[in-house]
CSV table of C-alpha atoms in Angstrom, one decimal:
chain,number,residue,atom,x,y,z
P,22,MET,CA,44.9,-12.0,10.8
P,23,LEU,CA,46.9,-10.7,13.7
P,24,ARG,CA,47.7,-7.0,13.8
P,25,MET,CA,51.4,-6.8,14.0
P,26,ARG,CA,52.7,-5.3,17.2
P,27,ILE,CA,56.4,-5.8,16.7
P,28,THR,CA,58.6,-5.1,19.7
P,29,SER,CA,61.4,-4.0,17.3
P,30,LYS,CA,60.4,-0.6,16.0
P,31,ILE,CA,62.9,-0.9,13.3
P,32,PHE,CA,61.5,-4.2,12.0
P,33,GLY,CA,58.0,-2.8,12.2
P,34,MET,CA,59.0,0.3,10.2
P,35,ALA,CA,60.7,-1.8,7.6
P,36,LEU,CA,57.6,-4.1,7.3
P,37,ALA,CA,55.3,-1.1,6.9
P,38,ALA,CA,57.5,0.5,4.3
P,39,ASN,CA,57.7,-2.7,2.3
P,40,LEU,CA,53.9,-3.3,2.5
P,41,GLY,CA,52.6,0.2,2.3
P,42,SER,CA,49.5,-0.1,4.5
P,43,LYS,CA,48.4,1.4,7.8
P,44,SER,CA,46.0,-1.4,8.8
P,45,LEU,CA,47.7,-4.7,8.2
P,46,HIS,CA,47.0,-8.0,9.8
P,47,THR,CA,49.7,-10.7,10.1
P,48,VAL,CA,49.3,-14.4,10.9
P,49,VAL,CA,52.0,-17.0,11.4
P,50,MET,CA,51.2,-20.6,10.4
P,51,LEU,CA,53.5,-23.4,11.4
P,52,ARG,CA,53.4,-27.1,10.6
P,53,HIS,CA,54.4,-29.3,13.6
P,54,GLY,CA,58.0,-30.6,13.9
P,55,GLU,CA,59.0,-34.0,12.6
P,56,SER,CA,56.9,-36.7,14.1
P,57,LEU,CA,57.8,-40.4,14.6
P,58,TRP,CA,55.6,-41.4,11.7
P,59,ASN,CA,57.0,-38.6,9.5
P,60,MET,CA,60.3,-40.3,10.0
P,61,GLU,CA,58.9,-43.8,9.4
P,62,ASN,CA,56.9,-42.6,6.3
P,63,ARG,CA,53.5,-43.7,7.6
P,64,PHE,CA,50.0,-42.4,7.1
P,65,THR,CA,49.4,-40.6,10.4
P,66,GLY,CA,46.1,-38.7,10.2
P,67,TRP,CA,44.4,-38.6,13.6
P,68,CYS,CA,46.8,-41.1,15.2
P,69,ASP,CA,48.4,-39.4,18.2
P,70,VAL,CA,52.1,-40.0,17.6
P,71,PRO,CA,54.8,-38.0,19.4
P,72,LEU,CA,57.6,-35.7,18.0
P,73,THR,CA,61.0,-37.1,17.4
P,74,GLU,CA,64.1,-35.4,18.9
P,75,GLN,CA,64.5,-33.7,15.6
P,76,GLY,CA,60.9,-32.6,15.7
P,77,GLU,CA,61.4,-31.0,19.1
P,78,ALA,CA,64.5,-29.2,17.8
P,79,ASP,CA,62.4,-28.0,14.8
P,80,ALA,CA,59.9,-26.4,17.2
P,81,VAL,CA,62.5,-24.7,19.3
P,82,ASP,CA,64.3,-23.4,16.2
P,83,ALA,CA,61.0,-22.0,15.0
P,84,GLY,CA,60.4,-20.2,18.3
P,85,VAL,CA,63.9,-18.8,18.4
P,86,LEU,CA,63.5,-17.5,14.9
P,87,ILE,CA,60.1,-16.0,15.7
P,88,GLY,CA,61.6,-14.2,18.7
P,89,GLU,CA,64.5,-12.9,16.6
P,90,ARG,CA,62.1,-11.4,14.1
P,91,GLY,CA,60.2,-9.6,16.9
P,92,LEU,CA,56.9,-11.4,16.3
P,93,LYS,CA,54.5,-11.4,19.3
P,94,PHE,CA,51.2,-13.2,19.7
P,95,ASP,CA,48.0,-12.7,21.7
P,96,VAL,CA,46.6,-16.1,21.0
P,97,ALA,CA,47.7,-19.4,19.5
P,98,PHE,CA,45.5,-22.1,17.9
P,99,THR,CA,46.6,-25.7,17.6
P,100,SER,CA,45.1,-29.1,17.1
P,101,ASN,CA,44.3,-31.8,19.7
P,102,LEU,CA,47.1,-34.0,18.5
P,103,GLU,CA,50.3,-34.1,20.5
P,104,ARG,CA,52.7,-33.4,17.6
P,105,ALA,CA,51.0,-30.1,17.0
P,106,TRP,CA,50.2,-28.9,20.6
P,107,ARG,CA,53.7,-29.9,21.7
P,108,THR,CA,55.3,-28.0,18.9
P,109,CYS,CA,53.1,-25.0,19.8
P,110,ALA,CA,54.2,-25.1,23.4
P,111,LEU,CA,57.9,-25.5,22.6
P,112,THR,CA,57.8,-22.8,20.0
P,113,LEU,CA,56.1,-20.3,22.3
P,114,ALA,CA,58.6,-21.1,25.1
P,115,ALA,CA,61.6,-20.6,22.8
P,116,ALA,CA,60.1,-17.3,21.7
P,117,GLY,CA,59.7,-16.2,25.3
P,118,GLN,CA,55.9,-16.3,25.1
P,119,SER,CA,54.8,-19.3,27.2
P,120,GLY,CA,52.0,-17.3,28.7
P,121,VAL,CA,50.1,-16.8,25.4
P,122,GLU,CA,46.6,-18.1,25.4
P,123,THR,CA,46.5,-21.4,23.6
P,124,ILE,CA,43.4,-23.0,22.2
P,125,ARG,CA,43.3,-26.6,21.1
P,126,SER,CA,40.7,-27.9,18.7
P,127,SER,CA,40.3,-31.2,16.8
P,128,MET,CA,38.9,-29.0,14.0
P,129,LEU,CA,42.6,-28.3,13.2
P,130,ASN,CA,43.6,-32.0,13.4
P,131,GLU,CA,45.3,-33.5,10.3
P,132,ARG,CA,43.3,-35.0,7.5
P,133,HIS,CA,41.9,-38.4,8.6
P,134,TYR,CA,43.4,-41.1,6.3
P,135,GLY,CA,40.8,-43.7,7.3
P,136,ALA,CA,42.0,-47.3,7.1
P,137,LEU,CA,45.4,-46.2,5.6
P,138,GLN,CA,46.5,-44.8,9.0
P,139,GLY,CA,49.4,-46.7,10.4
P,140,HIS,CA,50.4,-48.2,7.1
P,141,HIS,CA,53.7,-47.2,5.4
P,142,LYS,CA,53.1,-44.9,2.5
P,143,ASP,CA,55.2,-47.1,0.2
P,144,CYS,CA,53.5,-50.3,1.5
P,145,PRO,CA,53.8,-52.8,-1.5
P,146,LYS,CA,50.6,-54.7,-0.5
P,147,LEU,CA,48.5,-51.6,-1.0
P,148,VAL,CA,49.7,-51.2,-4.5
P,149,GLU,CA,49.5,-55.0,-5.1
P,150,VAL,CA,45.8,-55.1,-4.0
P,151,TYR,CA,44.4,-51.8,-5.2
P,152,GLY,CA,46.9,-50.7,-7.9
P,153,GLU,CA,49.2,-47.7,-7.9
P,154,LYS,CA,46.6,-45.4,-9.5
P,155,LYS,CA,44.0,-46.0,-6.8
P,156,VAL,CA,46.5,-45.5,-4.0
P,157,LEU,CA,47.7,-42.3,-5.5
P,158,GLU,CA,44.1,-41.1,-5.9
P,159,TRP,CA,43.5,-41.8,-2.2
P,160,ARG,CA,46.6,-39.8,-1.3
P,161,ARG,CA,46.5,-36.8,-3.7
P,162,SER,CA,43.0,-36.5,-5.1
P,163,TYR,CA,41.0,-33.5,-3.9
P,164,HIS,CA,37.7,-35.2,-3.8
P,165,THR,CA,38.4,-38.9,-3.1
P,166,ALA,CA,38.6,-40.3,0.4
P,167,PRO,CA,40.6,-43.4,1.4
P,168,PRO,CA,38.6,-46.5,2.7
P,169,SER,CA,36.9,-45.8,6.0
P,170,LEU,CA,38.6,-46.7,9.3
P,171,TYR,CA,36.2,-49.6,9.7
P,172,ASP,CA,36.0,-50.7,6.1
P,173,GLY,CA,35.5,-54.5,6.2
P,174,GLU,CA,36.7,-55.2,2.7
P,175,PHE,CA,39.9,-53.2,3.3
P,176,LEU,CA,40.5,-55.0,6.6
P,177,GLU,CA,40.0,-58.3,5.0
P,178,LYS,CA,42.4,-57.6,2.1
P,179,ILE,CA,45.1,-55.6,3.9
P,180,GLY,CA,44.6,-56.5,7.6
P,181,PRO,CA,43.8,-54.6,10.7
P,182,ALA,CA,47.2,-53.1,11.4
P,183,GLY,CA,46.1,-49.6,10.4
P,184,LEU,CA,43.0,-49.8,12.5
P,185,LEU,CA,45.0,-51.0,15.6
P,186,SER,CA,47.4,-48.1,15.0
P,187,SER,CA,44.5,-45.6,14.8
P,188,ALA,CA,43.1,-47.0,18.0
P,189,MET,CA,46.3,-45.9,19.9
P,190,ASN,CA,44.3,-42.8,20.7
P,191,ASP,CA,40.9,-43.9,21.9
P,192,LYS,CA,39.8,-40.3,22.1
P,193,TYR,CA,38.7,-40.6,18.5
P,194,ILE,CA,37.8,-44.3,18.4
P,195,ASP,CA,34.3,-45.7,18.8
P,196,ALA,CA,34.8,-48.7,21.1
P,197,GLN,CA,31.7,-50.6,19.7
P,198,GLN,CA,32.7,-50.1,16.1
P,199,LEU,CA,36.2,-51.1,16.9
P,200,ASN,CA,35.1,-54.3,18.6
P,201,THR,CA,32.8,-55.1,15.7
P,202,ALA,CA,35.6,-54.5,13.1
P,203,LEU,CA,38.1,-56.6,15.0
P,204,ASN,CA,35.9,-59.5,16.1
P,205,LYS,CA,37.0,-61.6,13.2
P,206,TYR,CA,40.6,-61.4,14.4
P,207,PRO,CA,40.4,-63.4,17.7
P,208,SER,CA,44.2,-63.3,18.2
P,209,MET,CA,44.0,-59.6,18.6
P,210,THR,CA,42.3,-58.1,21.7
P,211,SER,CA,40.5,-54.8,21.8
P,212,SER,CA,40.1,-54.9,25.6
P,213,ILE,CA,42.8,-52.2,25.9
P,214,PHE,CA,40.6,-49.7,24.2
P,215,THR,CA,38.2,-48.0,26.6
P,216,ALA,CA,35.5,-45.4,26.2
P,217,ASN,CA,36.7,-41.9,27.0
P,218,ALA,CA,34.0,-39.7,28.6
P,219,ALA,CA,35.7,-36.5,27.5
P,220,ASN,CA,36.2,-37.2,23.9
P,221,ASP,CA,35.6,-35.8,20.4
P,222,ARG,CA,34.1,-38.9,18.9
P,223,SER,CA,30.9,-37.0,18.1
P,224,ILE,CA,32.7,-35.0,15.4
P,225,ALA,CA,35.5,-37.5,14.6
P,226,PRO,CA,35.5,-38.6,11.0
P,227,THR,CA,36.4,-42.2,9.9
P,228,THR,CA,38.0,-41.0,6.7
P,229,GLU,CA,38.4,-37.7,4.8
P,230,SER,CA,39.2,-36.4,1.3
P,231,LEU,CA,41.3,-33.3,1.1
P,232,GLN,CA,38.1,-31.4,0.3
P,233,MET,CA,36.4,-32.7,3.5
P,234,CYS,CA,39.5,-31.8,5.6
P,235,GLU,CA,39.5,-28.3,4.0
P,236,GLN,CA,35.9,-27.7,4.8
P,237,ARG,CA,36.4,-28.7,8.4
P,238,ALA,CA,39.5,-26.5,8.9
P,239,PHE,CA,38.1,-23.5,6.9
P,240,GLY,CA,34.9,-23.6,8.9
P,241,TYR,CA,37.0,-23.2,12.1
P,242,TRP,CA,39.0,-20.4,10.4
P,243,LYS,CA,35.9,-18.5,9.4
P,244,GLU,CA,34.0,-18.9,12.6
P,245,VAL,CA,36.7,-18.8,15.3
P,246,ILE,CA,40.1,-17.6,14.1
P,247,ALA,CA,39.4,-14.9,11.5
P,248,PRO,CA,37.1,-12.8,13.8
P,249,ARG,CA,40.0,-12.6,16.3
P,250,VAL,CA,42.4,-11.6,13.6
P,251,ILE,CA,40.1,-8.9,12.3
P,252,ALA,CA,39.7,-7.7,15.9
P,253,GLY,CA,43.4,-7.0,15.9
P,254,GLU,CA,44.7,-10.0,17.8
P,255,ARG,CA,48.1,-11.4,16.9
P,256,VAL,CA,47.7,-15.0,15.9
P,257,LEU,CA,49.8,-18.1,15.7
P,258,ILE,CA,48.4,-21.3,14.1
P,259,VAL,CA,50.3,-24.6,14.7
P,260,ALA,CA,48.7,-27.4,12.8
P,261,HIS,CA,49.3,-30.1,10.1
P,262,ALA,CA,50.2,-30.2,6.4
P,263,ASN,CA,46.7,-30.6,5.2
P,264,THR,CA,44.9,-28.3,7.6
P,265,ILE,CA,47.5,-25.6,6.8
P,266,ARG,CA,46.9,-26.3,3.1
P,267,ALA,CA,43.2,-25.8,3.7
P,268,LEU,CA,43.9,-22.4,5.3
P,269,VAL,CA,46.4,-21.4,2.6
P,270,LYS,CA,43.8,-22.3,-0.1
P,271,ALA,CA,41.2,-20.2,1.6
P,272,VAL,CA,43.5,-17.2,2.1
P,273,ASP,CA,45.2,-17.3,-1.3
P,274,LYS,CA,42.1,-18.6,-3.2
P,275,ILE,CA,44.1,-21.4,-4.8
P,276,ASP,CA,42.5,-23.8,-7.3
P,277,ASP,CA,41.1,-27.1,-5.9
P,278,HIS,CA,43.5,-29.2,-8.0
P,279,LYS,CA,46.6,-27.1,-7.5
P,280,ILE,CA,46.4,-27.0,-3.7
P,281,ALA,CA,47.2,-30.7,-3.4
P,282,HIS,CA,50.6,-30.0,-4.8
P,283,LEU,CA,51.6,-27.4,-2.3
P,284,LYS,CA,54.3,-28.7,0.1
P,285,ILE,CA,54.3,-27.5,3.7
P,286,PRO,CA,57.6,-28.1,5.4
P,287,ASN,CA,57.8,-29.2,9.1
P,288,GLY,CA,58.9,-26.5,11.5
P,289,ILE,CA,59.3,-23.5,9.2
P,290,PRO,CA,57.1,-20.5,10.1
P,291,LEU,CA,55.0,-19.1,7.2
P,292,VAL,CA,54.0,-15.4,7.5
P,293,TYR,CA,51.0,-13.8,5.9
P,294,THR,CA,50.4,-10.1,5.8
P,295,MET,CA,46.8,-9.1,4.9
P,296,ASP,CA,44.6,-6.1,4.5
P,297,GLU,CA,41.2,-5.5,6.3
P,298,THR,CA,39.5,-8.1,4.0
P,299,LEU,CA,42.2,-10.7,4.9
P,300,THR,CA,43.5,-10.5,1.4
P,301,PRO,CA,47.3,-11.1,1.2
P,302,THR,CA,49.2,-7.9,0.4
P,303,ASP,CA,52.7,-9.3,0.3
P,304,VAL,CA,52.8,-10.6,-3.3
P,305,THR,CA,56.5,-11.3,-3.8
P,306,ASP,CA,56.3,-13.4,-7.0
P,307,LYS,CA,53.4,-12.6,-9.3
P,308,ASN,CA,54.4,-15.4,-11.5
P,309,ASP,CA,54.1,-18.0,-8.7
P,310,GLU,CA,52.3,-20.9,-10.4
P,311,LEU,CA,50.3,-21.8,-7.3
P,312,GLY,CA,49.5,-18.2,-6.1
P,313,PHE,CA,51.0,-19.0,-2.7
P,314,HIS,CA,51.8,-15.6,-0.9
P,315,ALA,CA,53.1,-16.6,2.5
P,316,ARG,CA,56.7,-15.8,3.3
P,317,TYR,CA,59.1,-18.3,4.9
P,318,LEU,CA,61.1,-17.3,8.0
P,319,VAL,CA,64.5,-18.7,7.2
P,320,SER,CA,67.3,-19.5,9.6
P,321,ALA,CA,70.7,-21.2,9.1
P,322,ARG,CA,69.2,-24.4,10.4
P,323,ASN,CA,66.1,-24.6,8.2
P,324,HIS,CA,67.5,-22.9,5.1
P,325,GLU,CA,68.3,-26.1,3.1
P,326,LYS,CA,64.8,-27.6,4.0
P,327,MET,CA,63.1,-24.5,2.7
P,328,MET,CA,65.0,-24.6,-0.5
P,329,ARG,CA,63.8,-28.2,-1.1
P,330,TYR,CA,60.2,-27.4,-0.5
P,331,GLU,CA,59.8,-24.1,-2.3
P,332,SER,CA,59.8,-23.9,-6.1
P,333,SER,CA,59.5,-20.1,-6.6
P,334,VAL,CA,62.9,-18.5,-7.0
P,335,GLN,CA,61.5,-15.1,-6.1
P,336,LYS,CA,60.1,-16.4,-2.9
P,337,LYS,CA,63.4,-18.1,-2.0
P,338,MET,CA,65.2,-14.9,-2.7
P,339,ARG,CA,62.7,-12.9,-0.6
P,340,SER,CA,63.2,-15.3,2.3
P,341,LEU,CA,67.0,-15.2,1.9
P,342,PHE,CA,67.0,-11.4,1.8
P,343,GLU,CA,65.0,-11.2,5.1
P,344,TYR,CA,67.5,-13.6,6.7
P,345,LEU,CA,70.5,-11.6,5.5
P,346,ASP,CA,68.9,-8.3,6.6
P,347,VAL,CA,70.0,-8.7,10.2
P,348,ASN,CA,69.3,-5.1,11.0
P,349,ASN,CA,65.7,-5.3,9.7
P,350,ASP,CA,66.3,-2.0,7.9
P,351,GLY,CA,65.3,-3.2,4.4
P,352,LYS,CA,68.9,-3.3,3.1
P,353,ILE,CA,71.7,-5.9,2.8
P,354,THR,CA,75.2,-4.4,3.3
P,355,HIS,CA,78.5,-6.0,2.5
P,356,GLN,CA,78.8,-6.9,6.2
P,357,CYS,CA,75.4,-8.5,6.3
P,358,LEU,CA,76.3,-10.7,3.3
P,359,MET,CA,79.6,-11.7,5.0
P,360,ASN,CA,78.0,-12.5,8.3
P,361,GLY,CA,74.9,-14.2,6.8
P,362,LEU,CA,77.0,-16.4,4.5
P,363,ALA,CA,79.2,-17.4,7.4
P,364,ARG,CA,76.1,-18.5,9.4
P,365,LEU,CA,74.5,-20.4,6.6
P,366,ARG,CA,77.8,-22.1,5.9
P,367,ASN,CA,78.3,-22.9,9.6
P,368,ASN,CA,81.3,-20.6,9.7
P,369,LYS,CA,83.2,-23.1,7.5
P,370,THR,CA,85.3,-22.2,4.5
P,371,ILE,CA,83.8,-22.8,1.1
P,372,ASN,CA,85.9,-25.6,-0.5
P,373,GLU,CA,87.0,-24.4,-3.9
P,374,GLN,CA,85.3,-27.5,-5.4
P,375,THR,CA,82.0,-25.8,-4.6
P,376,ASN,CA,82.4,-23.5,-7.5
P,377,THR,CA,85.1,-23.7,-10.1
P,378,THR,CA,84.8,-19.9,-10.7
P,379,THR,CA,86.3,-19.1,-7.3
P,380,THR,CA,89.7,-20.7,-8.0
P,381,ASN,CA,91.2,-17.3,-8.8
P,382,VAL,CA,90.2,-15.6,-5.6
P,383,ASP,CA,92.2,-17.7,-3.2
P,384,ARG,CA,94.2,-14.7,-2.1
P,385,THR,CA,96.0,-16.3,0.8
P,386,ASP,CA,97.1,-19.4,-1.2
P,387,SER,CA,95.4,-21.7,1.3
P,388,ALA,CA,93.9,-24.1,-1.3
P,389,GLN,CA,90.6,-23.0,0.0
P,390,THR,CA,88.4,-20.1,-0.8
P,391,ASP,CA,87.5,-18.3,2.5
P,392,LEU,CA,84.3,-16.4,2.8
P,393,SER,CA,86.3,-13.3,3.4
P,394,GLU,CA,88.1,-14.0,0.1
P,395,TYR,CA,85.0,-14.6,-2.0
P,396,SER,CA,84.1,-11.8,-4.4
P,397,ILE,CA,80.9,-10.6,-2.6
P,398,GLU,CA,81.8,-7.2,-3.9
P,399,GLU,CA,81.1,-8.5,-7.4
P,400,LEU,CA,77.8,-9.8,-6.3
P,401,ILE,CA,76.9,-6.4,-4.8
P,402,ARG,CA,78.1,-4.5,-7.9
P,403,SER,CA,76.0,-6.6,-10.1
P,404,VAL,CA,72.8,-5.2,-8.6
P,405,PRO,CA,71.6,-2.0,-10.4
P,406,HIS,CA,71.8,1.2,-8.3
P,407,ALA,CA,73.7,-0.6,-5.5
P,408,THR,CA,77.3,-0.2,-6.4
P,409,ASP,CA,78.4,0.9,-3.0
P,410,GLY,CA,78.6,-2.1,-0.7
P,411,GLN,CA,78.2,0.1,2.4
P,412,GLU,CA,74.9,1.5,1.2
P,413,GLY,CA,73.6,-1.9,0.6
P,414,ILE,CA,71.1,-3.7,-1.6
P,415,THR,CA,67.4,-3.0,-1.2
P,416,LEU,CA,64.8,-5.8,-1.5
P,417,LYS,CA,63.5,-4.3,-4.7
P,418,ALA,CA,67.0,-4.2,-6.3
P,419,PHE,CA,67.7,-7.7,-5.0
P,420,LEU,CA,64.6,-9.2,-6.6
P,421,GLU,CA,64.9,-7.3,-9.8
P,422,ALA,CA,68.5,-8.6,-10.2
P,423,GLU,CA,67.4,-12.2,-10.1
P,424,ALA,CA,69.1,-13.2,-13.4
P,425,THR,CA,72.4,-11.6,-12.4
P,426,LEU,CA,72.4,-12.8,-8.8
P,427,LEU,CA,71.2,-16.3,-9.3
P,428,PRO,CA,74.5,-17.8,-10.5
P,429,HIS,CA,76.3,-16.3,-7.5
P,430,LEU,CA,73.7,-17.5,-5.0
P,431,THR,CA,73.5,-20.9,-6.6
P,432,ASN,CA,77.3,-21.3,-6.5
P,433,LEU,CA,77.3,-20.5,-2.8
P,434,LYS,CA,74.5,-23.0,-2.3
P,435,LEU,CA,72.3,-20.3,-1.0
P,436,LEU,CA,69.7,-21.1,-3.6
P,437,GLN,CA,69.0,-24.5,-5.3
């Protein structure tokens, strides 16, 4: 992926020391910020819905975080859907890199959900008509596609609401097929849908399984993105949950059936470091059930979301370590812990109800346990070969001390 040219020499040296290679490529993948239909829990697919205010904030936060970590890009790839390209633009602007070449392609568009698009994911009528098992198969199966966008039987049983929602972006709608599908609904007009001369309808699907979406996205990766990564360009990819799943599956060689269970959070950058063959080199948790080797970039703002999405404790700890390592020198000192905890806790005190074991460290008799009062020294001392808080904890020691550190980190709500 992209050859890492970090502006921060210290960060670059720490990265090289951790990964032990002279010719590494790094790529950052980012799912778009929260969209309107994410918020409304609808099947979105190729419908061109905008970001919410929260989604725009997600994008800006990702950009700030990327800038803080010293990541620079030569080229950005994104989809033709607004929620992705808008996220890409906001992220690059917040990272101070608005001038980066940006390439849009519908090959990175979200999986097409066919006639399901526009419907609520918990729509009771879908389950009533087709059964919970079939609806779940449409959503999660690797090989099964939902009913086509123009499926007459589905339109008859469920209604054309999903089709009309899909038609909100006529760039991907065939006007003739749309009129044919809707002609049995005289109360609804399709006159607002016009042909678009500059469109992608020639390659636009009318439904996709996860496998079909993967083949589309992987083809673009193989033919367009990967060659530029191998050539040493620094690459950002801003896309969608399923197209990022497809790229992750290809990079990490994840099993067909396991990949559907990988959750991709909105607005949290995922960083891969790879060798010359584009094989991931940064394997934090060898016991990771999925074999997912990207690293999350964590901030005070996205920390809780990352904890909800990620199941690997080691990956959570790795992300937390990098967040706390504010000097990018591969160590967490006493001061790093203090400052990092304060940021994650929004500079508020930790109420003693958070952890009953802290009741004896309220040294100022304030009925609250301040961050400065909490026994972080004990946490540091519990790590082998890191008894001096000033020398700090290395990543290796931090990960190896998982069993000892986990209760402390959980009590502070830094891990869940």
